[in-house]
CSV table of C-alpha atoms in Angstrom, one decimal:
chain,number,residue,atom,x,y,z
A,1,SER,CA,-1.3,7.0,-10.2
A,2,GLN,CA,-1.0,3.2,-10.4
A,3,GLN,CA,2.1,1.6,-11.8
A,4,GLY,CA,0.9,-1.0,-13.5
A,5,GLU,CA,-1.5,-3.9,-13.8
A,6,GLU,CA,-1.8,-7.8,-12.1
A,7,ASP,CA,-3.1,-10.8,-13.6
A,8,PRO,CA,-5.3,-12.5,-12.9
A,9,GLN,CA,-7.5,-10.1,-11.1
A,10,ALA,CA,-8.9,-13.0,-9.0
A,11,LEU,CA,-7.8,-16.6,-8.7
A,12,SER,CA,-9.6,-19.4,-7.2
A,13,ILE,CA,-7.8,-22.7,-6.1
A,14,GLN,CA,-7.7,-25.8,-4.2
A,15,GLU,CA,-5.9,-26.3,-1.2
A,16,GLY,CA,-2.5,-27.6,-1.5
A,17,GLU,CA,-1.9,-26.3,-5.2
A,18,ASN,CA,-0.1,-23.8,-6.3
A,19,ALA,CA,-1.0,-20.0,-6.8
A,20,THR,CA,0.9,-17.7,-9.5
A,21,MET,CA,0.4,-14.1,-10.0
A,22,ASN,CA,1.6,-11.8,-12.0
A,23,CYS,CA,2.4,-8.1,-12.0
A,24,SER,CA,3.9,-5.8,-14.8
A,25,TYR,CA,5.1,-2.3,-14.6
A,26,LYS,CA,5.6,0.8,-16.5
A,27,THR,CA,9.0,2.5,-15.7
A,28,SER,CA,12.2,1.6,-14.3
A,29,ILE,CA,12.6,0.6,-10.5
A,30,ASN,CA,14.6,0.3,-7.8
A,31,ASN,CA,13.1,-2.6,-6.2
A,32,LEU,CA,9.5,-4.4,-6.4
A,33,GLN,CA,7.7,-5.7,-3.6
A,34,TRP,CA,4.8,-7.8,-2.6
A,35,TYR,CA,2.0,-7.3,0.0
A,36,ARG,CA,-0.8,-9.4,1.1
A,37,GLN,CA,-4.3,-7.7,2.5
A,38,ASN,CA,-6.8,-9.6,4.2
A,39,SER,CA,-10.6,-8.1,3.4
A,40,GLY,CA,-10.7,-5.0,5.2
A,41,ARG,CA,-7.3,-5.0,7.0
A,42,GLY,CA,-3.7,-3.6,6.8
A,43,LEU,CA,-1.1,-4.5,4.3
A,44,VAL,CA,1.5,-7.6,5.2
A,45,HIS,CA,4.9,-6.9,3.8
A,46,LEU,CA,5.8,-10.6,2.2
A,47,ILE,CA,9.2,-9.8,0.1
A,48,LEU,CA,11.1,-7.3,-1.7
A,49,ILE,CA,13.5,-7.9,-4.5
A,50,ARG,CA,15.8,-5.6,-5.6
A,51,SER,CA,16.3,-4.2,-9.4
A,52,ASN,CA,19.7,-6.2,-9.9
A,53,GLU,CA,17.9,-9.5,-8.6
A,54,ARG,CA,16.0,-12.4,-10.5
A,55,GLU,CA,14.8,-14.7,-7.7
A,56,LYS,CA,14.1,-14.4,-4.5
A,57,HIS,CA,12.5,-17.0,-2.0
A,58,SER,CA,10.9,-16.8,1.3
A,59,GLY,CA,9.3,-20.0,2.9
A,60,ARG,CA,6.2,-21.2,0.8
A,61,LEU,CA,7.0,-17.8,-1.8
A,62,ARG,CA,8.9,-17.4,-4.7
A,63,VAL,CA,9.3,-14.0,-6.4
A,64,THR,CA,10.9,-13.6,-9.7
A,65,LEU,CA,11.7,-10.5,-11.4
A,66,ASP,CA,12.5,-9.9,-15.0
A,67,THR,CA,13.6,-6.2,-15.6
A,68,SER,CA,13.6,-6.5,-19.5
A,69,LYS,CA,9.9,-7.3,-19.4
A,70,LYS,CA,9.0,-5.1,-16.4
A,71,SER,CA,7.3,-7.8,-14.8
A,72,SER,CA,7.3,-10.0,-11.8
A,73,SER,CA,5.7,-13.1,-10.2
A,74,LEU,CA,4.7,-14.3,-6.8
A,75,LEU,CA,4.3,-18.2,-6.7
A,76,ILE,CA,2.8,-19.6,-3.6
A,77,THR,CA,3.3,-23.1,-3.2
A,78,ALA,CA,1.2,-25.8,-1.4
A,79,SER,CA,-1.3,-23.0,-0.6
A,80,ARG,CA,-3.7,-23.3,2.1
A,81,ALA,CA,-7.1,-21.6,2.9
A,82,ALA,CA,-5.5,-19.0,5.3
A,83,ASP,CA,-3.6,-17.8,2.2
A,84,THR,CA,-6.9,-16.2,0.9
A,85,ALA,CA,-6.4,-12.5,0.5
A,86,SER,CA,-5.7,-9.8,-1.9
A,87,TYR,CA,-1.8,-9.7,-3.2
A,88,PHE,CA,-0.2,-6.7,-4.5
A,89,CYS,CA,2.9,-5.9,-5.9
A,90,ALA,CA,4.4,-2.2,-5.5
A,91,THR,CA,7.2,-0.3,-7.0
A,92,ASP,CA,9.5,2.0,-5.9
A,93,ASN,CA,10.5,3.8,-9.1
A,94,THR,CA,14.2,4.9,-10.0
A,95,GLY,CA,14.8,8.4,-9.2
A,96,GLY,CA,11.3,8.7,-7.2
A,97,PHE,CA,10.5,8.3,-3.5
A,98,LYS,CA,7.2,6.9,-3.8
A,99,THR,CA,5.7,3.4,-4.1
A,100,ILE,CA,3.2,2.8,-6.4
A,101,PHE,CA,0.8,-0.2,-6.1
A,102,GLY,CA,-0.8,-2.4,-8.7
A,103,ALA,CA,-4.2,-3.4,-9.1
A,104,GLY,CA,-3.8,-6.5,-7.2
A,105,THR,CA,-5.0,-10.1,-7.4
A,106,ARG,CA,-7.6,-11.6,-5.3
A,107,LEU,CA,-7.0,-15.1,-4.3
A,108,PHE,CA,-9.4,-17.4,-2.8
A,109,VAL,CA,-8.0,-21.0,-1.8
A,110,LYS,CA,-10.9,-23.6,-1.1
A,111,ALA,CA,-10.7,-26.0,1.8
B,1,GLY,CA,10.4,-4.3,14.0
B,2,ALA,CA,9.2,-0.8,13.1
B,3,VAL,CA,5.8,0.4,14.0
B,4,VAL,CA,3.4,2.9,12.5
B,5,SER,CA,0.0,3.5,14.2
B,6,GLN,CA,-3.1,5.0,12.7
B,7,HIS,CA,-6.1,7.1,15.0
B,8,PRO,CA,-8.8,6.2,14.7
B,9,SER,CA,-9.1,2.8,12.9
B,10,TRP,CA,-12.7,3.7,11.9
B,11,VAL,CA,-14.8,6.7,11.9
B,12,ILE,CA,-18.7,7.5,10.9
B,13,CYS,CA,-19.5,11.0,10.6
B,14,LYS,CA,-21.8,13.1,8.7
B,15,SER,CA,-21.9,14.9,5.3
B,16,GLY,CA,-20.1,18.2,5.5
B,17,THR,CA,-18.2,17.3,8.6
B,18,SER,CA,-14.3,17.4,8.8
B,19,VAL,CA,-12.5,14.6,9.7
B,20,LYS,CA,-9.0,14.2,11.0
B,21,ILE,CA,-6.6,10.8,10.8
B,22,GLU,CA,-3.1,10.8,12.5
B,23,CYS,CA,-0.4,8.4,11.8
B,24,ARG,CA,2.2,8.1,13.8
B,25,SER,CA,5.9,6.3,13.7
B,26,LEU,CA,6.0,4.8,17.2
B,27,ASP,CA,9.7,3.9,17.2
B,28,PHE,CA,11.4,5.9,14.4
B,29,GLN,CA,11.8,9.5,13.1
B,30,ALA,CA,9.6,9.5,9.7
B,31,THR,CA,10.8,12.4,7.5
B,32,THR,CA,8.3,11.0,4.7
B,33,MET,CA,5.1,9.8,5.1
B,34,PHE,CA,2.5,8.8,2.4
B,35,TRP,CA,-1.0,8.8,2.5
B,36,TYR,CA,-3.2,6.2,0.7
B,37,ARG,CA,-6.6,5.9,-0.2
B,38,GLN,CA,-8.3,2.3,-1.0
B,39,PHE,CA,-12.1,2.0,-2.1
B,40,PRO,CA,-13.7,-1.3,-1.6
B,41,LYS,CA,-12.0,-3.9,-3.7
B,42,GLN,CA,-9.6,-1.8,-5.6
B,43,SER,CA,-5.9,-1.0,-5.0
B,44,LEU,CA,-4.3,1.7,-3.2
B,45,MET,CA,-3.9,4.8,-4.8
B,46,LEU,CA,-1.1,7.4,-3.3
B,47,MET,CA,-2.9,10.4,-2.5
B,48,ALA,CA,0.2,12.5,-1.5
B,49,THR,CA,3.4,12.7,0.3
B,50,SER,CA,4.2,14.5,3.6
B,51,ASN,CA,7.5,16.2,4.2
B,52,GLU,CA,8.3,17.1,8.0
B,53,GLY,CA,8.6,20.7,8.0
B,54,SER,CA,7.1,21.3,4.6
B,55,LYS,CA,4.2,21.3,2.0
B,56,ALA,CA,2.7,18.1,1.0
B,57,THR,CA,3.2,16.8,-2.2
B,58,TYR,CA,-0.1,15.7,-4.1
B,59,GLU,CA,-0.5,13.3,-6.4
B,60,GLN,CA,-2.5,14.5,-9.6
B,61,GLY,CA,-6.3,14.5,-9.2
B,62,VAL,CA,-6.3,15.0,-5.7
B,63,GLU,CA,-7.5,18.4,-4.1
B,64,LYS,CA,-5.1,19.7,-1.9
B,65,ASP,CA,-7.8,21.8,-0.3
B,66,LYS,CA,-10.2,19.1,0.5
B,67,PHE,CA,-7.3,16.5,1.9
B,68,LEU,CA,-5.0,19.0,4.4
B,69,ILE,CA,-1.9,17.2,5.6
B,70,ASN,CA,0.3,18.4,8.1
B,71,HIS,CA,3.7,16.6,9.0
B,72,ALA,CA,4.4,18.6,11.8
B,73,SER,CA,6.8,16.6,13.6
B,74,LEU,CA,9.1,13.8,12.7
B,75,THR,CA,6.6,11.2,14.3
B,76,LEU,CA,3.4,12.7,13.3
B,77,SER,CA,1.4,13.4,10.0
B,78,THR,CA,-2.2,13.9,10.0
B,79,LEU,CA,-4.6,14.0,7.3
B,80,THR,CA,-7.8,16.2,7.5
B,81,VAL,CA,-10.6,15.3,5.0
B,82,THR,CA,-12.6,18.2,4.6
B,83,SER,CA,-16.2,18.9,4.0
B,84,ALA,CA,-16.4,15.2,3.9
B,85,HIS,CA,-19.3,13.7,1.5
B,86,PRO,CA,-20.1,10.0,0.8
B,87,GLU,CA,-18.0,9.4,-2.1
B,88,ASP,CA,-14.7,10.4,0.3
B,89,SER,CA,-15.6,7.1,2.3
B,90,SER,CA,-12.6,4.9,1.7
B,91,PHE,CA,-9.7,3.2,3.7
B,92,TYR,CA,-7.3,5.5,4.1
B,93,ILE,CA,-3.6,3.9,5.0
B,94,CYS,CA,-0.4,5.8,5.9
B,95,SER,CA,3.3,4.5,5.4
B,96,ALA,CA,6.4,6.0,6.7
B,97,ARG,CA,10.1,5.9,5.6
B,98,SER,CA,13.2,6.5,7.3
B,99,PRO,CA,16.0,7.4,5.8
B,100,GLY,CA,18.4,6.0,8.1
B,101,GLN,CA,17.0,2.8,7.3
B,102,GLY,CA,17.4,3.1,3.6
B,103,VAL,CA,15.0,4.0,1.0
B,104,GLU,CA,13.3,0.8,0.6
B,105,THR,CA,12.5,0.5,4.2
B,106,GLN,CA,8.4,1.6,4.4
B,107,TYR,CA,6.1,0.7,7.0
B,108,PHE,CA,2.7,0.7,6.7
B,109,GLY,CA,-0.1,1.5,9.2
B,110,PRO,CA,-3.2,-0.4,9.8
B,111,GLY,CA,-5.5,1.8,8.0
B,112,THR,CA,-8.5,3.9,8.7
B,113,ARG,CA,-11.9,3.3,7.7
B,114,LEU,CA,-14.1,6.4,7.0
B,115,LEU,CA,-17.8,6.5,6.6
B,116,VAL,CA,-19.5,9.5,5.5
B,117,LEU,CA,-23.3,9.3,6.1
Protein backbone atom coordinates (compact mmCIF):
# COMPACT_ATOMS: atom_id res chain seq x y z
CA SER A 1 0.00 0.00 0.00
CA GLN A 2 1.16 3.52 -0.64
CA GLN A 3 0.97 6.18 2.01
CA GLY A 4 0.23 9.22 -0.06
CA GLU A 5 0.74 11.38 -3.02
CA GLU A 6 3.54 13.50 -4.32
CA ASP A 7 3.32 16.44 -6.60
CA PRO A 8 4.24 17.27 -9.12
CA GLN A 9 4.47 13.85 -10.74
CA ALA A 10 7.08 15.26 -13.07
CA LEU A 11 9.14 18.43 -13.04
CA SER A 12 11.44 19.85 -15.68
CA ILE A 13 13.69 22.80 -14.84
CA GLN A 14 16.86 24.50 -16.02
CA GLU A 15 20.16 23.96 -14.31
CA GLY A 16 20.62 26.52 -11.55
CA GLU A 17 16.93 26.79 -10.74
CA ASN A 18 15.37 25.51 -7.54
CA ALA A 19 13.18 22.42 -7.52
CA THR A 20 10.38 21.92 -5.02
CA MET A 21 8.58 18.64 -4.54
CA ASN A 22 5.69 18.03 -2.20
CA CYS A 23 4.52 14.94 -0.41
CA SER A 24 1.29 14.28 1.46
CA TYR A 25 0.55 11.35 3.70
CA LYS A 26 -2.49 9.96 5.44
CA THR A 27 -1.67 8.66 8.91
CA SER A 28 0.34 9.71 11.95
CA ILE A 29 4.05 9.23 11.49
CA ASN A 30 7.24 8.82 13.49
CA ASN A 31 9.38 10.24 10.75
CA LEU A 32 9.50 11.03 7.06
CA GLN A 33 12.36 10.33 4.73
CA TRP A 34 13.29 11.46 1.25
CA TYR A 35 15.08 9.21 -1.21
CA ARG A 36 16.52 9.65 -4.68
CA GLN A 37 16.53 6.97 -7.33
CA ASN A 38 18.38 7.24 -10.59
CA SER A 39 16.79 5.41 -13.47
CA GLY A 40 16.85 1.67 -12.90
CA ARG A 41 19.05 1.93 -9.85
CA GLY A 42 18.75 1.53 -6.10
CA LEU A 43 17.63 4.10 -3.58
CA VAL A 44 19.83 6.78 -2.09
CA HIS A 45 18.76 8.06 1.31
CA LEU A 46 18.77 11.86 1.31
CA ILE A 47 17.37 13.08 4.57
CA LEU A 48 15.17 12.05 7.50
CA ILE A 49 12.97 14.41 9.44
CA ARG A 50 11.31 13.38 12.68
CA SER A 51 7.70 14.14 13.50
CA ASN A 52 8.70 16.73 16.10
CA GLU A 53 10.92 18.61 13.64
CA ARG A 54 9.68 21.26 11.23
CA GLU A 55 12.67 21.88 9.00
CA LYS A 56 15.96 20.26 8.19
CA HIS A 57 18.85 21.11 5.91
CA SER A 58 21.53 19.04 4.28
CA GLY A 59 23.76 20.75 1.74
CA ARG A 60 21.52 21.97 -1.09
CA LEU A 61 18.53 20.14 0.35
CA ARG A 62 15.88 21.65 2.56
CA VAL A 63 13.03 19.59 3.92
CA THR A 64 10.00 20.86 5.76
CA LEU A 65 7.36 18.91 7.62
CA ASP A 66 3.88 20.07 8.58
CA THR A 67 2.25 17.36 10.64
CA SER A 68 -0.99 19.32 10.97
CA LYS A 69 -1.38 19.21 7.19
CA LYS A 70 0.30 15.82 6.87
CA SER A 71 2.65 17.14 4.26
CA SER A 72 6.32 17.62 3.55
CA SER A 73 8.33 19.40 0.93
CA LEU A 74 11.79 18.86 -0.50
CA LEU A 75 13.62 21.85 -1.94
CA ILE A 76 16.74 21.37 -4.02
CA THR A 77 18.52 24.65 -4.52
CA ALA A 78 20.78 25.52 -7.44
CA SER A 79 19.91 22.33 -9.25
CA ARG A 80 22.41 20.47 -11.40
CA ALA A 81 21.96 18.10 -14.30
CA ALA A 82 23.16 15.34 -11.99
CA ASP A 83 20.09 15.91 -9.81
CA THR A 84 17.97 14.37 -12.57
CA ALA A 85 16.28 11.42 -10.87
CA SER A 86 13.08 10.28 -9.23
CA TYR A 87 12.49 11.49 -5.69
CA PHE A 88 10.35 9.64 -3.20
CA CYS A 89 9.10 10.46 0.24
CA ALA A 90 8.58 7.59 2.65
CA THR A 91 7.00 7.47 6.06
CA ASP A 92 7.39 5.33 9.14
CA ASN A 93 3.93 5.27 10.65
CA THR A 94 3.22 5.62 14.35
CA GLY A 95 2.79 2.22 15.92
CA GLY A 96 4.03 0.47 12.84
CA PHE A 97 7.32 -0.86 11.70
CA LYS A 98 6.95 -0.42 7.97
CA THR A 99 8.19 2.24 5.62
CA ILE A 100 5.64 3.24 3.04
CA PHE A 101 6.57 5.17 -0.08
CA GLY A 102 4.83 7.97 -1.89
CA ALA A 103 4.23 7.97 -5.61
CA GLY A 104 7.38 9.95 -6.41
CA THR A 105 8.35 12.96 -8.48
CA ARG A 106 10.44 12.60 -11.61
CA LEU A 107 12.81 15.54 -11.83
CA PHE A 108 14.60 16.45 -15.02
CA VAL A 109 17.25 19.16 -14.87
CA LYS A 110 18.28 20.52 -18.23
CA ALA A 111 21.86 21.61 -18.68
CA GLY B 1 27.82 2.61 6.89
CA ALA B 2 25.68 -0.48 6.95
CA VAL B 3 25.38 -2.35 3.70
CA VAL B 4 22.66 -4.55 2.31
CA SER B 5 23.36 -6.66 -0.74
CA GLN B 6 21.10 -8.48 -3.15
CA HIS B 7 21.82 -11.35 -5.43
CA PRO B 8 21.42 -11.64 -8.30
CA SER B 9 21.36 -8.06 -9.52
CA TRP B 10 19.38 -9.15 -12.55
CA VAL B 11 17.82 -12.36 -13.79
CA ILE B 12 16.02 -13.51 -16.91
CA CYS B 13 13.92 -16.62 -16.73
CA LYS B 14 11.32 -18.51 -18.68
CA SER B 15 7.68 -18.36 -17.77
CA GLY B 16 6.74 -21.06 -15.27
CA THR B 17 10.10 -21.29 -13.57
CA SER B 18 10.91 -20.18 -10.03
CA VAL B 19 13.44 -17.54 -9.15
CA LYS B 20 15.13 -16.99 -5.81
CA ILE B 21 16.44 -13.58 -4.76
CA GLU B 22 18.72 -13.18 -1.77
CA CYS B 23 18.99 -10.19 0.53
CA ARG B 24 21.91 -10.02 2.93
CA SER B 25 22.88 -7.59 5.63
CA LEU B 26 26.64 -7.52 5.42
CA ASP B 27 27.78 -5.92 8.64
CA PHE B 28 24.83 -6.01 10.98
CA GLN B 29 22.15 -8.40 12.15
CA ALA B 30 18.74 -7.66 10.72
CA THR B 31 15.84 -9.03 12.69
CA THR B 32 13.44 -7.52 10.19
CA MET B 33 13.71 -7.25 6.44
CA PHE B 34 11.26 -5.87 3.93
CA TRP B 35 10.58 -6.75 0.33
CA TYR B 36 9.39 -4.16 -2.15
CA ARG B 37 8.43 -4.37 -5.80
CA GLN B 38 8.71 -1.53 -8.25
CA PHE B 39 7.20 -1.50 -11.73
CA PRO B 40 8.61 0.87 -14.35
CA LYS B 41 7.96 4.53 -13.63
CA GLN B 42 6.13 3.65 -10.44
CA SER B 43 6.89 3.82 -6.75
CA LEU B 44 8.03 1.08 -4.42
CA MET B 45 5.21 -1.09 -3.18
CA LEU B 46 5.74 -3.00 0.04
CA MET B 47 5.13 -6.69 -0.52
CA ALA B 48 5.93 -8.24 2.83
CA THR B 49 7.74 -7.95 6.12
CA SER B 50 10.16 -10.73 6.87
CA ASN B 51 10.99 -11.54 10.49
CA GLU B 52 13.84 -13.82 11.45
CA GLY B 53 12.56 -17.15 12.68
CA SER B 54 8.90 -16.53 11.98
CA LYS B 55 6.48 -16.30 9.10
CA ALA B 56 6.48 -13.29 6.87
CA THR B 57 3.65 -10.80 7.00
CA TYR B 58 2.26 -10.04 3.56
CA GLU B 59 0.59 -6.86 2.43
CA GLN B 60 -2.93 -6.97 1.13
CA GLY B 61 -3.10 -8.29 -2.41
CA VAL B 62 0.25 -10.06 -2.34
CA GLU B 63 -0.02 -13.81 -2.85
CA LYS B 64 1.98 -15.54 -0.13
CA ASP B 65 2.03 -18.83 -2.03
CA LYS B 66 3.51 -17.13 -5.06
CA PHE B 67 6.09 -15.01 -3.27
CA LEU B 68 7.75 -17.26 -0.72
CA ILE B 69 9.85 -15.51 1.89
CA ASN B 70 12.32 -17.21 4.16
CA HIS B 71 14.26 -15.30 6.80
CA ALA B 72 16.34 -18.17 8.12
CA SER B 73 19.12 -16.17 9.73
CA LEU B 74 19.78 -12.70 11.05
CA THR B 75 21.68 -11.78 7.90
CA LEU B 76 19.73 -13.44 5.12
CA SER B 77 16.22 -13.25 3.74
CA THR B 78 15.18 -14.86 0.48
CA LEU B 79 12.27 -14.13 -1.83
CA THR B 80 11.26 -16.89 -4.22
CA VAL B 81 8.97 -16.00 -7.08
CA THR B 82 7.27 -19.29 -7.87
CA SER B 83 5.95 -20.14 -11.31
CA ALA B 84 6.96 -16.75 -12.58
CA HIS B 85 4.98 -15.10 -15.37
CA PRO B 86 5.71 -12.05 -17.50
CA GLU B 87 3.58 -9.86 -15.23
CA ASP B 88 6.00 -10.66 -12.40
CA SER B 89 8.75 -8.85 -14.28
CA SER B 90 9.75 -6.03 -11.99
CA PHE B 91 12.47 -4.50 -9.86
CA TYR B 92 12.59 -6.16 -6.44
CA ILE B 93 14.22 -4.26 -3.59
CA CYS B 94 14.86 -5.43 -0.06
CA SER B 95 15.63 -3.42 3.01
CA ALA B 96 16.81 -4.30 6.47
CA ARG B 97 16.40 -2.82 9.91
CA SER B 98 18.48 -3.37 12.98
CA PRO B 99 16.68 -2.53 16.20
CA GLY B 100 19.95 -1.79 17.92
CA GLN B 101 20.37 1.16 15.61
CA GLY B 102 16.91 2.55 16.16
CA VAL B 103 13.63 1.93 14.44
CA GLU B 104 14.26 4.62 11.92
CA THR B 105 17.49 3.12 10.65
CA GLN B 106 16.76 1.21 7.48
CA TYR B 107 19.12 0.18 4.76
CA PHE B 108 18.11 -0.65 1.20
CA GLY B 109 19.66 -3.16 -1.12
CA PRO B 110 20.58 -2.24 -4.71
CA GLY B 111 17.65 -4.17 -6.15
CA THR B 112 17.16 -7.17 -8.42
CA ARG B 113 15.70 -6.77 -11.86
CA LEU B 114 13.59 -9.75 -12.93
CA LEU B 115 12.52 -10.30 -16.51
CA VAL B 116 10.21 -13.21 -17.19
CA LEU B 117 9.97 -14.23 -20.82
